Coordinates of C-alpha atoms (C1' of nucleotides) in Angstrom, one line a residue:
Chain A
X8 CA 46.5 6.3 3.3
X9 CA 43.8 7.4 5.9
X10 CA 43.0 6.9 8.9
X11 CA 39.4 6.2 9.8
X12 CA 38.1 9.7 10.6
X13 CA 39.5 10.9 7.2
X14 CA 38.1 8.1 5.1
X15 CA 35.2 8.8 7.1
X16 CA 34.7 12.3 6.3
X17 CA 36.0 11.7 2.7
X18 CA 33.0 9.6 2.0
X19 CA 30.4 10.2 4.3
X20 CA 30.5 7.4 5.9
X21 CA 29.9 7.1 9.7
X22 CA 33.0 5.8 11.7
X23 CA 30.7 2.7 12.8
X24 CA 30.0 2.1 10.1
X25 CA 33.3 2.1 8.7
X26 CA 34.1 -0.3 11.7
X27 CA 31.4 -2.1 11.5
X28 CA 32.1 -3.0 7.7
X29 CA 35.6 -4.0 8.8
X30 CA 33.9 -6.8 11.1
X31 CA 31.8 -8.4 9.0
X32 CA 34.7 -8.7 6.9
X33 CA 33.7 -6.7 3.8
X34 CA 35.9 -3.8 3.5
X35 CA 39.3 -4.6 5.8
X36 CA 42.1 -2.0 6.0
X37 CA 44.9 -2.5 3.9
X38 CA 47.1 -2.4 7.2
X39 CA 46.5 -1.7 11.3
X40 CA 49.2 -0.1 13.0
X41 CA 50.9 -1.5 16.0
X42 CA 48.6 0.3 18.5
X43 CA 45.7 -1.1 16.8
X44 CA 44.8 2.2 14.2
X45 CA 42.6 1.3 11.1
X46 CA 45.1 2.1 8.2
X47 CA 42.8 2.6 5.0
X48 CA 44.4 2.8 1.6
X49 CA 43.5 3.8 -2.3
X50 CA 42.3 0.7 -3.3
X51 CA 40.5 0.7 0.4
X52 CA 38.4 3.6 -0.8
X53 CA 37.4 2.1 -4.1
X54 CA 35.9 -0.7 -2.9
X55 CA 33.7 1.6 -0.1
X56 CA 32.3 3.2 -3.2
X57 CA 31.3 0.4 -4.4
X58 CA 30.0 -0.7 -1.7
X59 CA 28.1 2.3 -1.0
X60 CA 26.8 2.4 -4.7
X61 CA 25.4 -1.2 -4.2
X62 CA 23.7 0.1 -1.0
X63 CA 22.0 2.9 -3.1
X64 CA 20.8 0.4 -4.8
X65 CA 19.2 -1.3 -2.2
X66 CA 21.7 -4.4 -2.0
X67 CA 21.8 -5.7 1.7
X68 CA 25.4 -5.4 3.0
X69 CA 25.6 -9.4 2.8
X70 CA 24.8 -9.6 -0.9
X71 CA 27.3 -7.0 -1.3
X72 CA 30.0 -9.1 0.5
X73 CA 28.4 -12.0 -2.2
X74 CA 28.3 -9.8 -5.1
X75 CA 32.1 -8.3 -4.3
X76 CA 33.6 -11.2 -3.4
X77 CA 36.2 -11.6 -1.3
X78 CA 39.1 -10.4 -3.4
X79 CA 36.9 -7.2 -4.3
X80 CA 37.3 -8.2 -8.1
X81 CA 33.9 -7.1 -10.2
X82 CA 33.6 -10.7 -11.7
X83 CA 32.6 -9.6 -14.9
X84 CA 29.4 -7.6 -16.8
X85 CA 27.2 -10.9 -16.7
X86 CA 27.8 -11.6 -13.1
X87 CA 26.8 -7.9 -12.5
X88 CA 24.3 -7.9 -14.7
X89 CA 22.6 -11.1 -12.7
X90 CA 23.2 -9.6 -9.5
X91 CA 21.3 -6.4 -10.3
X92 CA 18.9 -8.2 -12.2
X93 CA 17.5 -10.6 -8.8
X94 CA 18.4 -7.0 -7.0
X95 CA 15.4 -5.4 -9.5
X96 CA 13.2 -8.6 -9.2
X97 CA 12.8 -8.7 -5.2
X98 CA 12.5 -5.0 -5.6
X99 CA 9.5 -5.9 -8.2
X100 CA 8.2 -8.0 -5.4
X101 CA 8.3 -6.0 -2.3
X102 CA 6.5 -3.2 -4.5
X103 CA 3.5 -6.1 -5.6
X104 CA 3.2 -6.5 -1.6
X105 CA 2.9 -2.7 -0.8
X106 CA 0.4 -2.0 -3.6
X107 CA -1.4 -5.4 -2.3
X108 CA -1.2 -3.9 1.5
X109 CA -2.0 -0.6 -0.1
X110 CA -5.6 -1.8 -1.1
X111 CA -5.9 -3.6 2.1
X112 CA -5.9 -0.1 3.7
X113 CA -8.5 1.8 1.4
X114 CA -10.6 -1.7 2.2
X115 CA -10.2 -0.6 6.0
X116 CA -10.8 2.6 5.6
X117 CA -13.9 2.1 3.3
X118 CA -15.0 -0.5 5.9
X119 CA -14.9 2.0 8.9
X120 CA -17.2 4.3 6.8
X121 CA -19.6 1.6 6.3
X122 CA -19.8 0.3 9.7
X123 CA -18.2 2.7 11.9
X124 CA -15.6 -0.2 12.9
X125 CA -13.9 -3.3 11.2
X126 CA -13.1 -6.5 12.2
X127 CA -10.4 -9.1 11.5
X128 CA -13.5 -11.1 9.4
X129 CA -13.8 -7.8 7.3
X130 CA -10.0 -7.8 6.1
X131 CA -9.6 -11.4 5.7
X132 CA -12.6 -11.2 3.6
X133 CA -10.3 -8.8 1.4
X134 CA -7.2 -11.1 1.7
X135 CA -9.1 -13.8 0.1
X136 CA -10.7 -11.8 -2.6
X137 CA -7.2 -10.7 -3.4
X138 CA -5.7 -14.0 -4.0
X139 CA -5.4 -14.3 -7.5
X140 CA -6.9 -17.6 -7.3
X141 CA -10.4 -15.9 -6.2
X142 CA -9.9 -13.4 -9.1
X143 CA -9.6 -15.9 -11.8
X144 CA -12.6 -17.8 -10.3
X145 CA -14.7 -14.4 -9.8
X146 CA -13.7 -13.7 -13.9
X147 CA -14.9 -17.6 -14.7
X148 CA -17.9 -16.6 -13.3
X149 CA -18.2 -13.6 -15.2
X150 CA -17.3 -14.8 -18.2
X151 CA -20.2 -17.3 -18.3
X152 CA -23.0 -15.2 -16.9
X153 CA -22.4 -12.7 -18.3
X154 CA -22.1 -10.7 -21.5
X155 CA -18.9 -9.0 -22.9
X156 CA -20.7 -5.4 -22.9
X157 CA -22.5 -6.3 -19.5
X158 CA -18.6 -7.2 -18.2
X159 CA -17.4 -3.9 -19.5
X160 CA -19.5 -2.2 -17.0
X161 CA -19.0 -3.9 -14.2
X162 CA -15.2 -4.1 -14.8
X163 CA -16.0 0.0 -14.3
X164 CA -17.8 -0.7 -11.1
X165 CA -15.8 1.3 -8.2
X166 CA -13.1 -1.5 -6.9
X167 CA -12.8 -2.0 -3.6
X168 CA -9.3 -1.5 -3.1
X169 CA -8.4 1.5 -5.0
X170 CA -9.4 5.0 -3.7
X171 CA -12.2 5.7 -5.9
X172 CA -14.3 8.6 -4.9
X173 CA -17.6 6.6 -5.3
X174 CA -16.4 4.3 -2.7
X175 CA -16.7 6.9 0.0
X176 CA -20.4 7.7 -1.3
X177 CA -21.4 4.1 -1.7
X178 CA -20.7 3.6 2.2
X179 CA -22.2 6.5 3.5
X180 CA -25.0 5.3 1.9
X181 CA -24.5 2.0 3.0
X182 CA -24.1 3.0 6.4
X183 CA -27.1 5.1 6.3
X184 CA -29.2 2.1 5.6
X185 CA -27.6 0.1 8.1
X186 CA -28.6 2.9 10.4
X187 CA -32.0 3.0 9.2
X188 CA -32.8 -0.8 9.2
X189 CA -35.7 -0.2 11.7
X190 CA -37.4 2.0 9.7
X191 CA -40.2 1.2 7.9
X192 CA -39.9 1.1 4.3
X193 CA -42.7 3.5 3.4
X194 CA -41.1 5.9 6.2
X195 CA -39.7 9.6 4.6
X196 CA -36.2 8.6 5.8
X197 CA -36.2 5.2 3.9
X198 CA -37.5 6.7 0.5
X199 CA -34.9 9.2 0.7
X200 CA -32.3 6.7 0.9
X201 CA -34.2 4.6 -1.5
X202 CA -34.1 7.5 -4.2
X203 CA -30.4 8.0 -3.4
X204 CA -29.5 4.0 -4.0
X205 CA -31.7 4.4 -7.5
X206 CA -29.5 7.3 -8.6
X207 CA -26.3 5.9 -7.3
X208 CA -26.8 2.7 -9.0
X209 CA -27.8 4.3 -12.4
X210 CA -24.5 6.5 -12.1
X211 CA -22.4 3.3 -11.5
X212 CA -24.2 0.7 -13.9
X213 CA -24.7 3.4 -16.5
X214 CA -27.9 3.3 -16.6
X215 CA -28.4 -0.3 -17.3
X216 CA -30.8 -1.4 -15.3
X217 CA -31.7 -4.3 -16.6
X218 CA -27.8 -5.3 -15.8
X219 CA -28.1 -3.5 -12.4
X220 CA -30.9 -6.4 -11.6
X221 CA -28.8 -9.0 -13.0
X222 CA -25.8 -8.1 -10.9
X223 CA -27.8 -7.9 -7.6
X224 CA -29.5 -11.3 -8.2
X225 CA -26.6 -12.7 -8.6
X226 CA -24.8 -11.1 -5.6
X227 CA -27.4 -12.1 -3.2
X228 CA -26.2 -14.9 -0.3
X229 CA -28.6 -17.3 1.1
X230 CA -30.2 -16.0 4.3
X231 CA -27.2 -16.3 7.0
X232 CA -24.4 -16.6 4.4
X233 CA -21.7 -14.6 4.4
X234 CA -21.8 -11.5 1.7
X235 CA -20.5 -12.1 -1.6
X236 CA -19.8 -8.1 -1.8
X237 CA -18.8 -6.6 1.0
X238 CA -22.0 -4.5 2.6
X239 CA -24.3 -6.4 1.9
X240 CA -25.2 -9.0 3.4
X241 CA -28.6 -10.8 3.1
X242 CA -30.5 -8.3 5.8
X243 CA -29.3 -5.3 3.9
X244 CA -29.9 -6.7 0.4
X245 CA -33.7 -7.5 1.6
X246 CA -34.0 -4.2 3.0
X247 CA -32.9 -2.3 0.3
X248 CA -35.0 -4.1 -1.9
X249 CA -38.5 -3.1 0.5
X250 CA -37.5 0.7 0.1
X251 CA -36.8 0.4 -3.1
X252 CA -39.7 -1.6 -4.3
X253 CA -41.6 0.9 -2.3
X254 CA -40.1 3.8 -3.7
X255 CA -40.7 2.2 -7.4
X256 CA -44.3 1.6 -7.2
X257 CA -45.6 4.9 -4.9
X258 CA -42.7 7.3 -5.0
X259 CA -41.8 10.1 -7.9
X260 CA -40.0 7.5 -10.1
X261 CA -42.5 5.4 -10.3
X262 CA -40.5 3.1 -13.1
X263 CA -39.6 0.5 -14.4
X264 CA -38.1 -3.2 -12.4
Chain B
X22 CA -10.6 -19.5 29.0
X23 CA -7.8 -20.7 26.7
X24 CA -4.5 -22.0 27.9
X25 CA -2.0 -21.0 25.4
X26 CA -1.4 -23.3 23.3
X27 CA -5.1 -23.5 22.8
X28 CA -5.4 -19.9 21.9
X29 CA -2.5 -20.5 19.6
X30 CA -4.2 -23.0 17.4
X31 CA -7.1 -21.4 17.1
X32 CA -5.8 -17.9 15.5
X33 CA -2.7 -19.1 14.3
X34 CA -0.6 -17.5 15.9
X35 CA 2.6 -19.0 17.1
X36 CA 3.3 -19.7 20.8
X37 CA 6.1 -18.3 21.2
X38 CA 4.6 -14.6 19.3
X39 CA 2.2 -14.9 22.1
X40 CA 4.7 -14.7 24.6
X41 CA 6.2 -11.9 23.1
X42 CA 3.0 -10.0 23.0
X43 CA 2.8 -10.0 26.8
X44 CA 6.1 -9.4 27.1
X45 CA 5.4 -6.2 25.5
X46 CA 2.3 -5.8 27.4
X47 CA 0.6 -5.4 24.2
X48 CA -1.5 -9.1 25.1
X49 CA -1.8 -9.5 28.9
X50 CA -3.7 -12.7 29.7
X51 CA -6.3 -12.7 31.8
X52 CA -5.2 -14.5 34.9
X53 CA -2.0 -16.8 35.5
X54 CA -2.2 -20.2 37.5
X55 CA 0.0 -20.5 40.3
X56 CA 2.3 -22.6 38.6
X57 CA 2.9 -19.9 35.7
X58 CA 0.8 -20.8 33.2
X59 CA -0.8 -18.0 30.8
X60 CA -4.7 -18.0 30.5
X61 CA -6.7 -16.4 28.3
X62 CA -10.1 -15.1 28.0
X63 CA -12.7 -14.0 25.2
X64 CA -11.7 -10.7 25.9
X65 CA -8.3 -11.7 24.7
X66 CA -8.7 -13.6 22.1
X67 CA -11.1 -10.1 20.3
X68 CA -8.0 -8.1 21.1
X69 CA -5.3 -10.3 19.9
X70 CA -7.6 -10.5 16.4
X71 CA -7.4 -6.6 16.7
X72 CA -3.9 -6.9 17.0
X73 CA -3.5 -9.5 13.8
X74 CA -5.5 -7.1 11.9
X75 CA -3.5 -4.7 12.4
X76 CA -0.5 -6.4 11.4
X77 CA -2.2 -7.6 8.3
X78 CA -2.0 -3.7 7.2
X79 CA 1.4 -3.6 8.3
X80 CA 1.3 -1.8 11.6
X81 CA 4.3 -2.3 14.1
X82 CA 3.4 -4.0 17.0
X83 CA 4.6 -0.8 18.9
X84 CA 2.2 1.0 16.6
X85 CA -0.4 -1.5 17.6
X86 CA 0.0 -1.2 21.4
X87 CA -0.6 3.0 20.7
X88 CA -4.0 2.3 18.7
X89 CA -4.8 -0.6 20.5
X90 CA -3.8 1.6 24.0
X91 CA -3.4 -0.2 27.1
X92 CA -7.4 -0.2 28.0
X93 CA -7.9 -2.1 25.0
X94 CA -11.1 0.1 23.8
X95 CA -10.8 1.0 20.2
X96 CA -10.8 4.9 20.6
X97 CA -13.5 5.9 18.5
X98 CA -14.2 6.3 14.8
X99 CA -12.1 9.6 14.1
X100 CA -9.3 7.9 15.6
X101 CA -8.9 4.6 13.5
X102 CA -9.4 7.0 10.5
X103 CA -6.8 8.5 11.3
X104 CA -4.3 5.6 12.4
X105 CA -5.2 4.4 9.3
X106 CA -4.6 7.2 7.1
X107 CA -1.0 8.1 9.0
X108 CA -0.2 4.2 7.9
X109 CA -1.2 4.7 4.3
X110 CA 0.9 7.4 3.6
X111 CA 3.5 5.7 5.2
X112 CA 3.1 3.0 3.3
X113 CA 2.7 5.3 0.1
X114 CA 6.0 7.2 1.1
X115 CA 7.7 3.7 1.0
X116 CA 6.0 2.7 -2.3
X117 CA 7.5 6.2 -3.7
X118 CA 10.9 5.3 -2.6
X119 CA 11.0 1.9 -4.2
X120 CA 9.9 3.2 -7.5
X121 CA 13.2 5.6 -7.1
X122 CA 15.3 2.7 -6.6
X123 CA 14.2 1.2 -9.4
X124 CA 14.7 4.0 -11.4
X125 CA 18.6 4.1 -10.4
X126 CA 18.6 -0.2 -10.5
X127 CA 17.3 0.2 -14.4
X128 CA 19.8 3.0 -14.7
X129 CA 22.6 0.9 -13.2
X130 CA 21.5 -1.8 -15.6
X131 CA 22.2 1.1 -18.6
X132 CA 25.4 2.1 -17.6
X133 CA 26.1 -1.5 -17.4
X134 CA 25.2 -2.0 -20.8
X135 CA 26.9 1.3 -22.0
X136 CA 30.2 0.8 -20.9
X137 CA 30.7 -2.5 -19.5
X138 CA 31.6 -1.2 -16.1
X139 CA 29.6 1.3 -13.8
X140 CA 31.1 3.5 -11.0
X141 CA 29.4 5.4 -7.9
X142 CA 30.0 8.7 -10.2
X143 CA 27.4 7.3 -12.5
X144 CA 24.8 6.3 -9.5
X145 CA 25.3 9.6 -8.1
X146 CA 24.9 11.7 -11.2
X147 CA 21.6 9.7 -11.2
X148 CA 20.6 10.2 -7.7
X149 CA 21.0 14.1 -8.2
X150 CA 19.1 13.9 -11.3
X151 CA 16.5 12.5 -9.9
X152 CA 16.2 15.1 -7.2
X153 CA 12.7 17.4 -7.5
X154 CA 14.8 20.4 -7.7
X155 CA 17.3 19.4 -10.7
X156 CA 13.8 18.1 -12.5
X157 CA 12.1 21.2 -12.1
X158 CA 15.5 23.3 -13.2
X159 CA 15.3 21.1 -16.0
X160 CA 11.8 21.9 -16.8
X161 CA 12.3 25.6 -16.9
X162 CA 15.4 25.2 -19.0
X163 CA 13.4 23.5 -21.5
X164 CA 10.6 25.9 -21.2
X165 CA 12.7 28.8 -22.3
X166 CA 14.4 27.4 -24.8
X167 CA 11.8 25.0 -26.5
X168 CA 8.7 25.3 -28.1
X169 CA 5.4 23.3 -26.7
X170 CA 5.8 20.7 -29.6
X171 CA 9.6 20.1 -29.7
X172 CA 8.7 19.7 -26.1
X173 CA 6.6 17.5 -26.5
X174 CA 8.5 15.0 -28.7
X175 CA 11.1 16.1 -26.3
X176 CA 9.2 14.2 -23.2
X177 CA 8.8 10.8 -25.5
X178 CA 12.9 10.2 -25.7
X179 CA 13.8 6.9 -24.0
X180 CA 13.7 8.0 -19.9
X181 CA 16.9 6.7 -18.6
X182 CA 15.0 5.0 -15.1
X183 CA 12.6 3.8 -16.9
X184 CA 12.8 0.2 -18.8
X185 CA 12.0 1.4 -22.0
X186 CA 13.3 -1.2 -25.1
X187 CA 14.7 1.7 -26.8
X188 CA 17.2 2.5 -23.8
X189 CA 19.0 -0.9 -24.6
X190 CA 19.6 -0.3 -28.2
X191 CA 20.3 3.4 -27.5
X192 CA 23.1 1.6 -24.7
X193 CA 24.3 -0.9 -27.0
X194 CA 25.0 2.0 -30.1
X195 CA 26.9 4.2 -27.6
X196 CA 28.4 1.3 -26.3
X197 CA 30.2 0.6 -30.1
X198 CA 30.6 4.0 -30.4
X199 CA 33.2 4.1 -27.5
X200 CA 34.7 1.0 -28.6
X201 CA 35.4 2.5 -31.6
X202 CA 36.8 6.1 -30.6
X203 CA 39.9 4.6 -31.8
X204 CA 38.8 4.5 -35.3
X205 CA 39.4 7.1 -38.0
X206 CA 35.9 8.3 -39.1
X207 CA 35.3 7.0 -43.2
X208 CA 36.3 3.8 -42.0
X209 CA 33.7 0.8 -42.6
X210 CA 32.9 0.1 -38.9
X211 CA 32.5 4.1 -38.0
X212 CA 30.2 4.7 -41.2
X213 CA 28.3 1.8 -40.3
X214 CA 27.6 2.9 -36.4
X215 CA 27.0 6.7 -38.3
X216 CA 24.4 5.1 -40.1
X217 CA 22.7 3.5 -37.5
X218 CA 22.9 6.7 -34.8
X219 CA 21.1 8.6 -37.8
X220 CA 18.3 6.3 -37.9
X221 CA 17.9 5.9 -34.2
X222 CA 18.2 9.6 -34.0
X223 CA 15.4 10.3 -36.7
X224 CA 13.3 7.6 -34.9
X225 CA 13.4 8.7 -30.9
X226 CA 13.0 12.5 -32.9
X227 CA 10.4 11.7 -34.7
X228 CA 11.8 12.6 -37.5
X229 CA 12.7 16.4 -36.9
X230 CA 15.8 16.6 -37.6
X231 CA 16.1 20.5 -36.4
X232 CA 14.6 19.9 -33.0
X233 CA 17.6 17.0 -32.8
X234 CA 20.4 19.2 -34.0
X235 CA 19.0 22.1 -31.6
X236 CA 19.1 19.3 -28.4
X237 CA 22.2 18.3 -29.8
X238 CA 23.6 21.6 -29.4
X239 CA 21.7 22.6 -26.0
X240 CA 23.2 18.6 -24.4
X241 CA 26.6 19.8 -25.7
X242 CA 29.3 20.0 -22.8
X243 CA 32.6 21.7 -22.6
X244 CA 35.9 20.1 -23.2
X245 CA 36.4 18.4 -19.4
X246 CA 33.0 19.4 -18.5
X247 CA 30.8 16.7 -16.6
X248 CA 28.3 14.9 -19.5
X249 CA 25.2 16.9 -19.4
X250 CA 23.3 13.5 -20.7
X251 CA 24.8 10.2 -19.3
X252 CA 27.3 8.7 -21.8
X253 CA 27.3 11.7 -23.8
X254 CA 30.7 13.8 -22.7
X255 CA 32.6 15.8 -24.9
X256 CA 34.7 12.9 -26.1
X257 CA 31.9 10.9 -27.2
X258 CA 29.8 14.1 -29.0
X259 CA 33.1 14.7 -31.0
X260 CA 33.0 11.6 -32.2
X261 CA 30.1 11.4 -33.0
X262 CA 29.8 14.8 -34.6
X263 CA 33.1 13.2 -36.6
X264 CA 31.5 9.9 -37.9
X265 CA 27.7 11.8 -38.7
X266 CA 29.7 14.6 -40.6
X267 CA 31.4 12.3 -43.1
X268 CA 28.5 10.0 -43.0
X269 CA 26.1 13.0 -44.5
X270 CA 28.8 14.3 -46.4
X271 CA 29.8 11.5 -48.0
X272 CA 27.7 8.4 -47.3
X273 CA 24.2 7.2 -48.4
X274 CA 22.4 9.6 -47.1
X275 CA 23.9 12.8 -48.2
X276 CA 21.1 14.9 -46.9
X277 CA 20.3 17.5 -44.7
X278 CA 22.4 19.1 -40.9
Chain C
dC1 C1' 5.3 -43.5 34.4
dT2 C1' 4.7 -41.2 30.3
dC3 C1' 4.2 -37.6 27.2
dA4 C1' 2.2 -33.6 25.6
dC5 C1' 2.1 -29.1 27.2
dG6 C1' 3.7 -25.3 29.9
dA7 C1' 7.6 -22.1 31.7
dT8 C1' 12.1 -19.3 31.4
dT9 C1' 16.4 -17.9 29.3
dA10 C1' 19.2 -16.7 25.7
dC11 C1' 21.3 -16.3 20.9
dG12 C1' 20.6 -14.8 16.2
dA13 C1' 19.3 -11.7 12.5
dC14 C1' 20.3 -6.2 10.3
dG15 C1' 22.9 -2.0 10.2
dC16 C1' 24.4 0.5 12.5
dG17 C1' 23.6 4.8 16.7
dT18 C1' 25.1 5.8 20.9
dG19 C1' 27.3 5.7 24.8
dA20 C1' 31.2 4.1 28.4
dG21 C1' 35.8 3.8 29.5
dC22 C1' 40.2 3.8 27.9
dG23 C1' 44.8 4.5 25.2
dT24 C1' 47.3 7.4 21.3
dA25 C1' 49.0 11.3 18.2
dC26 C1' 50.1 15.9 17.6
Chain D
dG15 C1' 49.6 18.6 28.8
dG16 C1' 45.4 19.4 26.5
dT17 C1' 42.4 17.6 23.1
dA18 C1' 41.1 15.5 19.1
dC19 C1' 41.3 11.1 17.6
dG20 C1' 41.6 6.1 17.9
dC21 C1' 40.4 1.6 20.2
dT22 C1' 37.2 -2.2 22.2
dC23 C1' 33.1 -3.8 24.5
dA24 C1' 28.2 -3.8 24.7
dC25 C1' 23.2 -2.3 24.6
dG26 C1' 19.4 -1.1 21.7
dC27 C1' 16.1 -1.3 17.8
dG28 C1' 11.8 -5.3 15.9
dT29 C1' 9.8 -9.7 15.7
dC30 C1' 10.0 -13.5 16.6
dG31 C1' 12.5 -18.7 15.3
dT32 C1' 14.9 -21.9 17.4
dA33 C1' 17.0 -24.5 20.7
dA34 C1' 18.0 -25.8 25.6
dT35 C1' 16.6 -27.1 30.0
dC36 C1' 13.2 -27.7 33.2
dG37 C1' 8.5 -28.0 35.6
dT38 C1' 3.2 -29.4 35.2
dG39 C1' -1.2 -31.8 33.9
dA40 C1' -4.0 -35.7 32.7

DNA sequence: CTCACGATTACGACGCGTGAGCGTAC
DNA sequence: GGTACGCTCACGCGTCGTAATCGTGA
């Protein structure tokens, strides 16, 4: 037999909480003495360990009421087995929704370097391309355009949600040549950022260039259209392609297309 | 200007969340007729799409009105980086106490399977082993008294929070095993389970048999002693160390400790 | 006059923490 | 007779959904 405080202190348990419990019905003493005192007994404290162990678990005090039942019976291994089963399911769940909200906040972040702000249109632009409907459509496309090696790379490409270190190069650079759209593309500051965009998109196509072409004539929207990757947008894409072109035919590379 | 059911429609919102915001003061509208009703300008409308944004990466609205502040001016580049980078390790402190859950959930699920019945002693035991400190003091242990290759086949065995297949057969032998304390070792049912801990044991081992009679020894609790590996007390080890003996001695096998 | 739209007020949900104000046990 | 313990309200937290009841606008 205890009285609240002592069951309290012999569990842990906050006297609140203890009451509390009592309220909604879940754990009620096993007697109340005429002036109104909680009287908890043995049987009383097995069930609050129970309860507490379903709580560790991450069971919400009503499916505990639901999964102990009113008599306080454990209605046998299957029943258990179910209830922690749905518990590990919606646990499964709520961690697909962090990781989801997870790359939502690299995209932010990577946003803010690009532009030095973000908008609502830049995260719902995210929110869509996360739907797995987008994805499948985006690997349809893919799939017929092009190649299985060509796919291999680009599956490489840095992804927009994750926190890959090229990220924060690609929109500096980025940002750079949204900075420097008024330049002229023959100007020292463009080539520099021209030579840059050459070497970064070696590193990341592996040095296909050919592929590297392929992808960015693929990528490019119609004059006013939204982007199809984030960045770039029909201004930059044209812009990058005068430096570059520039930079291709008079600069120190002086290569191929 | 917008009345508010207007502005509703248009972002989706719901009229009465729009309430709440100025309630908070988080969304003031612009101007109010005289007869009560809320009206809202552009300037409203950009900040309540702020606001949504924000929600969309899972900031509290009370979080919100400190980004947002009550001027409404997004406070500069360094700032956003760093609301946003205070949210995502939030969010990555919350995604690092789900996966613990689900560590003790697929433990839970173990014990189930193990003995029919689990207890808050077994949760805790887990919830303590799971604690950085016992990890590391496990770590050092087995750096003393282990070589880099037994510890390496060491770190393959089934991990008890994880929801490795092997864990349920590993359950459902010690599960017979207790079922059968009762039974004298040579008898049919005892060699049988021998016979089958031997394999298991050679498999999860990878086939050194030292290295598993060395763990064997190192796991080993006293008599009355707390089980240093869940589901293996002294009891259970005896046993075990009863049914093996004969089964070596005696049985197919007949080979080696 | 109607009928959609606006307003305010208040309860509910979750799991208690934190008082306030009072009676009880030792 | 002190004081540690118990009791019952009741607010607060976060984010609205869901009435209920009433006034306004076209």
């Amino acid at each position: 037999m205890y009285t609240i405080g002592k069951l309290a202190r012999a569990t842990g348990v906050s006297i609140r909480a203890l009451r509390y419990y009592d309220e909604l019905g879940l754990l009620t003493p096993a007697a109340t003495t005429e002036t109104g005192y909680r009287v908890y007994s043995e049987d009383n404290l097995l069930r609050l360990q129970q309860i507490l162990m379903l709580k560790q678990l991450g069971f919400s005090l009503k499916r505990i009421a639901e999964v102990l039942g009113h008599a306080g019976a454990l209605s046998g291994e299957a029943a258990w087995r179910t209830a922690l089963g749905q518990q590990l399911a919606a646990l499964r769940a709520e961690q697909e929704r962090l990781r989801r909200l997870e790359q939502l906040l690299h995209t932010a972040l990577t946003a803010l370097r690009m532009k030095g702000s973000f908008q609502l249109d830049d995260i719902e632009l995210f929110v869509r391309s996360l739907q797995p409907e987008n994805q499948r459509q985006r690997d349809e496309f893919r799939r017929r355009v092009f190649t299985d090696d060509e796919r291999h790379i680009l599956e490489a490409l840095p992804n927009f949600g994750s926190d890959d270190p090229r990220l924060e190069e690609w929109a500096a650079l980025l940002r750079r040549v949204r900075d420097s759209l008024q330049e002229p593309p023959f100007s020292p500051q463009a080539q520099q950022l021209a030579a840059e965009l050459v070497t970064y998109g070696r590193s990341v196509f592996a040095g296909d260039d050919a592929l590297l072409d392929k992808y960015w004539q693929q990528i490019k929207p119609q004059p006013g259209d939204p982007a199809a990757v984030y960045g770039l947008d029909a201004e930059m894409m044209a812009y990058i392609e005068a430096i570059v072109g520039w930079y291709e035919a008079h600069g120190e590379g002086g290569a191929d297309g």
